[in-house]
Amino acid sequence: MMSEIDRLKEVVERLRAEDGCPWDKVQTHSSLKPTCIEEAAEVICGINILDETGDPENLKEELGDLLLQVMFHAVIAEEEGLFSFEDVAKVVSDKMIRRHPHVFSQVHYESDEARRADWEEIKKVEKEGKEWQEPYLKAAMNEASELIDRAKARKGYDQ
């Protein structure tokens, strides 16, 4: 029996196939930036709807759309020989296990402050040798803000 994640991957691969969708098959990591940021904003909308009404349907749909973005990028990366969706899932799973030794190993913290301090130390070790990446985040935040502004204009929310 095929998992829904495997099915989603097959759907994206089919969309990008030679005889797939003309729009989907020409997308790149860069061309999908507006869609990715817009879908993330729509997840926030879904959370707000859930908080205010108790209705989870919009959140479920928007999380699916955001997952589609993740899968789309993973399929493109796989086509480019960079990494796969499995690699993405492994990296985040490994990170969460590493950052939560109090859950996944026998570490016991005497206080929330000690747990948070260890979390920060683990993150610091993870980032060692990657300090050159930090300046890219500010530019990405600015770009994300611009993409949100464009999405608001496209949807008529800029008045």
PDB file of C-alpha atoms in Angstrom:
ATOM      1  CA  MET A   1       0.000   0.000   0.000  1.00  0.00           C
ATOM      2  CA  MET A   2       1.392   3.380  -1.054  1.00  0.00           C
ATOM      3  CA  SER A   3       1.688   6.107   1.575  1.00  0.00           C
ATOM      4  CA  GLU A   4       0.123   9.468   0.857  1.00  0.00           C
ATOM      5  CA  ILE A   5       3.610  11.041   0.884  1.00  0.00           C
ATOM      6  CA  ASP A   6       4.712   8.618  -1.847  1.00  0.00           C
ATOM      7  CA  ARG A   7       1.512   9.388  -3.757  1.00  0.00           C
ATOM      8  CA  LEU A   8       2.162  13.139  -3.467  1.00  0.00           C
ATOM      9  CA  LYS A   9       5.702  12.652  -4.769  1.00  0.00           C
ATOM     10  CA  GLU A  10       4.354  10.696  -7.753  1.00  0.00           C
ATOM     11  CA  VAL A  11       1.782  13.440  -8.437  1.00  0.00           C
ATOM     12  CA  VAL A  12       4.496  16.122  -8.476  1.00  0.00           C
ATOM     13  CA  GLU A  13       6.751  13.972 -10.656  1.00  0.00           C
ATOM     14  CA  ARG A  14       3.866  13.422 -13.084  1.00  0.00           C
ATOM     15  CA  LEU A  15       3.128  17.157 -13.184  1.00  0.00           C
ATOM     16  CA  ARG A  16       6.785  17.792 -14.054  1.00  0.00           C
ATOM     17  CA  ALA A  17       7.044  14.982 -16.608  1.00  0.00           C
ATOM     18  CA  GLU A  18       7.670  15.754 -20.278  1.00  0.00           C
ATOM     19  CA  ASP A  19       3.962  15.292 -20.982  1.00  0.00           C
ATOM     20  CA  GLY A  20       2.906  16.882 -17.686  1.00  0.00           C
ATOM     21  CA  CYS A  21       1.587  20.344 -16.932  1.00  0.00           C
ATOM     22  CA  PRO A  22       3.281  23.114 -18.956  1.00  0.00           C
ATOM     23  CA  TRP A  23       3.387  25.420 -15.897  1.00  0.00           C
ATOM     24  CA  ASP A  24       4.594  22.847 -13.365  1.00  0.00           C
ATOM     25  CA  LYS A  25       7.351  21.367 -15.489  1.00  0.00           C
ATOM     26  CA  VAL A  26       9.148  24.689 -16.002  1.00  0.00           C
ATOM     27  CA  GLN A  27       9.151  25.758 -12.356  1.00  0.00           C
ATOM     28  CA  THR A  28      12.432  26.251 -10.490  1.00  0.00           C
ATOM     29  CA  HIS A  29      13.342  26.852  -6.867  1.00  0.00           C
ATOM     30  CA  SER A  30      13.463  30.582  -7.597  1.00  0.00           C
ATOM     31  CA  SER A  31      10.247  30.755  -9.596  1.00  0.00           C
ATOM     32  CA  LEU A  32       8.376  29.063  -6.733  1.00  0.00           C
ATOM     33  CA  LYS A  33       9.402  31.633  -4.106  1.00  0.00           C
ATOM     34  CA  PRO A  34       6.177  33.679  -4.405  1.00  0.00           C
ATOM     35  CA  THR A  35       3.996  30.585  -4.159  1.00  0.00           C
ATOM     36  CA  CYS A  36       5.931  29.251  -1.196  1.00  0.00           C
ATOM     37  CA  ILE A  37       5.636  32.452   0.839  1.00  0.00           C
ATOM     38  CA  GLU A  38       1.979  32.873  -0.070  1.00  0.00           C
ATOM     39  CA  GLU A  39       1.171  29.310   1.007  1.00  0.00           C
ATOM     40  CA  ALA A  40       2.965  29.899   4.325  1.00  0.00           C
ATOM     41  CA  ALA A  41       0.791  32.980   4.891  1.00  0.00           C
ATOM     42  CA  GLU A  42      -2.307  30.939   4.071  1.00  0.00           C
ATOM     43  CA  VAL A  43      -1.306  28.420   6.759  1.00  0.00           C
ATOM     44  CA  ILE A  44      -1.335  31.319   9.232  1.00  0.00           C
ATOM     45  CA  CYS A  45      -4.825  32.149   7.983  1.00  0.00           C
ATOM     46  CA  GLY A  46      -5.870  28.546   8.563  1.00  0.00           C
ATOM     47  CA  ILE A  47      -4.522  28.667  12.119  1.00  0.00           C
ATOM     48  CA  ASN A  48      -6.450  31.885  12.751  1.00  0.00           C
ATOM     49  CA  ILE A  49      -9.655  30.323  11.394  1.00  0.00           C
ATOM     50  CA  LEU A  50      -9.126  27.288  13.627  1.00  0.00           C
ATOM     51  CA  ASP A  51      -8.477  29.491  16.679  1.00  0.00           C
ATOM     52  CA  GLU A  52     -11.559  31.629  16.053  1.00  0.00           C
ATOM     53  CA  THR A  53     -14.052  29.048  14.791  1.00  0.00           C
ATOM     54  CA  GLY A  54     -12.728  25.622  15.775  1.00  0.00           C
ATOM     55  CA  ASP A  55     -12.997  24.536  12.117  1.00  0.00           C
ATOM     56  CA  PRO A  56      -9.819  22.677  11.039  1.00  0.00           C
ATOM     57  CA  GLU A  57     -10.668  22.212   7.348  1.00  0.00           C
ATOM     58  CA  ASN A  58      -8.926  25.343   6.035  1.00  0.00           C
ATOM     59  CA  LEU A  59      -5.795  24.614   8.051  1.00  0.00           C
ATOM     60  CA  LYS A  60      -5.711  21.044   6.724  1.00  0.00           C
ATOM     61  CA  GLU A  61      -6.008  22.286   3.141  1.00  0.00           C
ATOM     62  CA  GLU A  62      -3.387  25.012   3.564  1.00  0.00           C
ATOM     63  CA  LEU A  63      -0.932  22.665   5.270  1.00  0.00           C
ATOM     64  CA  GLY A  64      -1.381  20.407   2.255  1.00  0.00           C
ATOM     65  CA  ASP A  65      -0.580  23.305  -0.069  1.00  0.00           C
ATOM     66  CA  LEU A  66       2.548  24.118   1.961  1.00  0.00           C
ATOM     67  CA  LEU A  67       3.555  20.439   1.923  1.00  0.00           C
ATOM     68  CA  LEU A  68       3.113  20.526  -1.849  1.00  0.00           C
ATOM     69  CA  GLN A  69       5.641  23.352  -1.956  1.00  0.00           C
ATOM     70  CA  VAL A  70       8.112  21.318   0.097  1.00  0.00           C
ATOM     71  CA  MET A  71       7.611  18.290  -2.140  1.00  0.00           C
ATOM     72  CA  PHE A  72       7.889  20.415  -5.272  1.00  0.00           C
ATOM     73  CA  HIS A  73      11.265  21.776  -4.143  1.00  0.00           C
ATOM     74  CA  ALA A  74      12.438  18.297  -3.128  1.00  0.00           C
ATOM     75  CA  VAL A  75      11.469  16.829  -6.520  1.00  0.00           C
ATOM     76  CA  ILE A  76      13.262  19.660  -8.337  1.00  0.00           C
ATOM     77  CA  ALA A  77      16.329  19.111  -6.146  1.00  0.00           C
ATOM     78  CA  GLU A  78      16.208  15.381  -6.882  1.00  0.00           C
ATOM     79  CA  GLU A  79      15.981  16.099 -10.624  1.00  0.00           C
ATOM     80  CA  GLU A  80      19.068  18.307 -10.218  1.00  0.00           C
ATOM     81  CA  GLY A  81      20.917  15.571  -8.317  1.00  0.00           C
ATOM     82  CA  LEU A  82      21.071  17.649  -5.125  1.00  0.00           C
ATOM     83  CA  PHE A  83      18.935  15.774  -2.574  1.00  0.00           C
ATOM     84  CA  SER A  84      15.606  13.988  -2.153  1.00  0.00           C
ATOM     85  CA  PHE A  85      12.486  14.396  -0.020  1.00  0.00           C
ATOM     86  CA  GLU A  86      13.800  11.521   2.107  1.00  0.00           C
ATOM     87  CA  ASP A  87      16.975  13.556   2.694  1.00  0.00           C
ATOM     88  CA  VAL A  88      14.879  16.555   3.759  1.00  0.00           C
ATOM     89  CA  ALA A  89      12.858  14.406   6.180  1.00  0.00           C
ATOM     90  CA  LYS A  90      16.037  12.828   7.580  1.00  0.00           C
ATOM     91  CA  VAL A  91      17.738  16.182   8.156  1.00  0.00           C
ATOM     92  CA  VAL A  92      14.797  17.600  10.090  1.00  0.00           C
ATOM     93  CA  SER A  93      14.233  14.379  12.076  1.00  0.00           C
ATOM     94  CA  ASP A  94      17.914  14.202  13.011  1.00  0.00           C
ATOM     95  CA  LYS A  95      17.844  17.867  14.018  1.00  0.00           C
ATOM     96  CA  MET A  96      14.803  17.446  16.262  1.00  0.00           C
ATOM     97  CA  ILE A  97      16.292  14.358  17.941  1.00  0.00           C
ATOM     98  CA  ARG A  98      19.603  16.154  18.470  1.00  0.00           C
ATOM     99  CA  ARG A  99      17.912  19.260  19.885  1.00  0.00           C
ATOM    100  CA  HIS A 100      15.680  17.272  22.265  1.00  0.00           C
ATOM    101  CA  PRO A 101      18.030  15.016  24.237  1.00  0.00           C
ATOM    102  CA  HIS A 102      15.593  15.200  27.166  1.00  0.00           C
ATOM    103  CA  VAL A 103      13.028  13.411  24.991  1.00  0.00           C
ATOM    104  CA  PHE A 104      15.149  11.042  22.881  1.00  0.00           C
ATOM    105  CA  SER A 105      17.898  10.110  25.355  1.00  0.00           C
ATOM    106  CA  GLN A 106      18.448   9.971  29.085  1.00  0.00           C
ATOM    107  CA  VAL A 107      19.268  13.675  29.605  1.00  0.00           C
ATOM    108  CA  HIS A 108      17.442  15.323  32.495  1.00  0.00           C
ATOM    109  CA  TYR A 109      17.406  19.084  32.997  1.00  0.00           C
ATOM    110  CA  GLU A 110      16.981  20.654  36.397  1.00  0.00           C
ATOM    111  CA  SER A 111      15.144  23.651  34.931  1.00  0.00           C
ATOM    112  CA  ASP A 112      13.617  25.116  31.789  1.00  0.00           C
ATOM    113  CA  GLU A 113      16.522  27.567  31.719  1.00  0.00           C
ATOM    114  CA  ALA A 114      19.040  24.697  31.621  1.00  0.00           C
ATOM    115  CA  ARG A 115      17.071  23.019  28.827  1.00  0.00           C
ATOM    116  CA  ARG A 116      16.938  26.267  26.815  1.00  0.00           C
ATOM    117  CA  ALA A 117      20.665  26.876  27.379  1.00  0.00           C
ATOM    118  CA  ASP A 118      21.470  23.380  26.092  1.00  0.00           C
ATOM    119  CA  TRP A 119      19.163  23.963  23.088  1.00  0.00           C
ATOM    120  CA  GLU A 120      21.100  27.134  22.263  1.00  0.00           C
ATOM    121  CA  GLU A 121      24.435  25.347  22.665  1.00  0.00           C
ATOM    122  CA  ILE A 122      23.304  22.518  20.377  1.00  0.00           C
ATOM    123  CA  LYS A 123      22.198  25.073  17.759  1.00  0.00           C
ATOM    124  CA  LYS A 124      25.526  26.899  18.101  1.00  0.00           C
ATOM    125  CA  VAL A 125      27.452  23.681  17.453  1.00  0.00           C
ATOM    126  CA  GLU A 126      25.209  22.919  14.452  1.00  0.00           C
ATOM    127  CA  LYS A 127      25.956  26.344  12.956  1.00  0.00           C
ATOM    128  CA  GLU A 128      29.755  26.122  13.400  1.00  0.00           C
ATOM    129  CA  GLY A 129      31.419  26.574  10.030  1.00  0.00           C
ATOM    130  CA  LYS A 130      28.196  27.918   8.550  1.00  0.00           C
ATOM    131  CA  GLU A 131      28.508  31.483   9.849  1.00  0.00           C
ATOM    132  CA  TRP A 132      28.837  32.707   6.261  1.00  0.00           C
ATOM    133  CA  GLN A 133      25.145  31.809   5.737  1.00  0.00           C
ATOM    134  CA  GLU A 134      23.833  34.295   8.327  1.00  0.00           C
ATOM    135  CA  PRO A 135      23.857  37.426   6.102  1.00  0.00           C
ATOM    136  CA  TYR A 136      21.597  35.623   3.635  1.00  0.00           C
ATOM    137  CA  LEU A 137      18.786  35.461   6.213  1.00  0.00           C
ATOM    138  CA  LYS A 138      18.294  39.227   6.423  1.00  0.00           C
ATOM    139  CA  ALA A 139      18.080  39.446   2.633  1.00  0.00           C
ATOM    140  CA  ALA A 140      15.650  36.513   2.600  1.00  0.00           C
ATOM    141  CA  MET A 141      13.440  38.208   5.217  1.00  0.00           C
ATOM    142  CA  ASN A 142      13.357  41.362   3.103  1.00  0.00           C
ATOM    143  CA  GLU A 143      12.571  39.327  -0.010  1.00  0.00           C
ATOM    144  CA  ALA A 144       9.802  37.466   1.841  1.00  0.00           C
ATOM    145  CA  SER A 145       8.283  40.787   2.885  1.00  0.00           C
ATOM    146  CA  GLU A 146       8.339  42.002  -0.717  1.00  0.00           C
ATOM    147  CA  LEU A 147       6.765  38.735  -1.899  1.00  0.00           C
ATOM    148  CA  ILE A 148       3.995  39.099   0.704  1.00  0.00           C
ATOM    149  CA  ASP A 149       3.358  42.655  -0.490  1.00  0.00           C
ATOM    150  CA  ARG A 150       3.072  41.397  -4.073  1.00  0.00           C
ATOM    151  CA  ALA A 151       0.718  38.597  -2.982  1.00  0.00           C
ATOM    152  CA  LYS A 152      -1.450  41.127  -1.130  1.00  0.00           C
ATOM    153  CA  ALA A 153      -1.618  43.296  -4.238  1.00  0.00           C
ATOM    154  CA  ARG A 154      -2.440  40.301  -6.447  1.00  0.00           C
ATOM    155  CA  LYS A 155      -5.306  39.337  -4.124  1.00  0.00           C
ATOM    156  CA  GLY A 156      -6.533  42.931  -3.778  1.00  0.00           C
ATOM    157  CA  TYR A 157      -5.545  43.341  -0.106  1.00  0.00           C
ATOM    158  CA  ASP A 158      -3.201  46.266  -0.629  1.00  0.00           C
ATOM    159  CA  GLN A 159      -5.779  49.016  -0.208  1.00  0.00           C
TER     160      GLN A 159
END
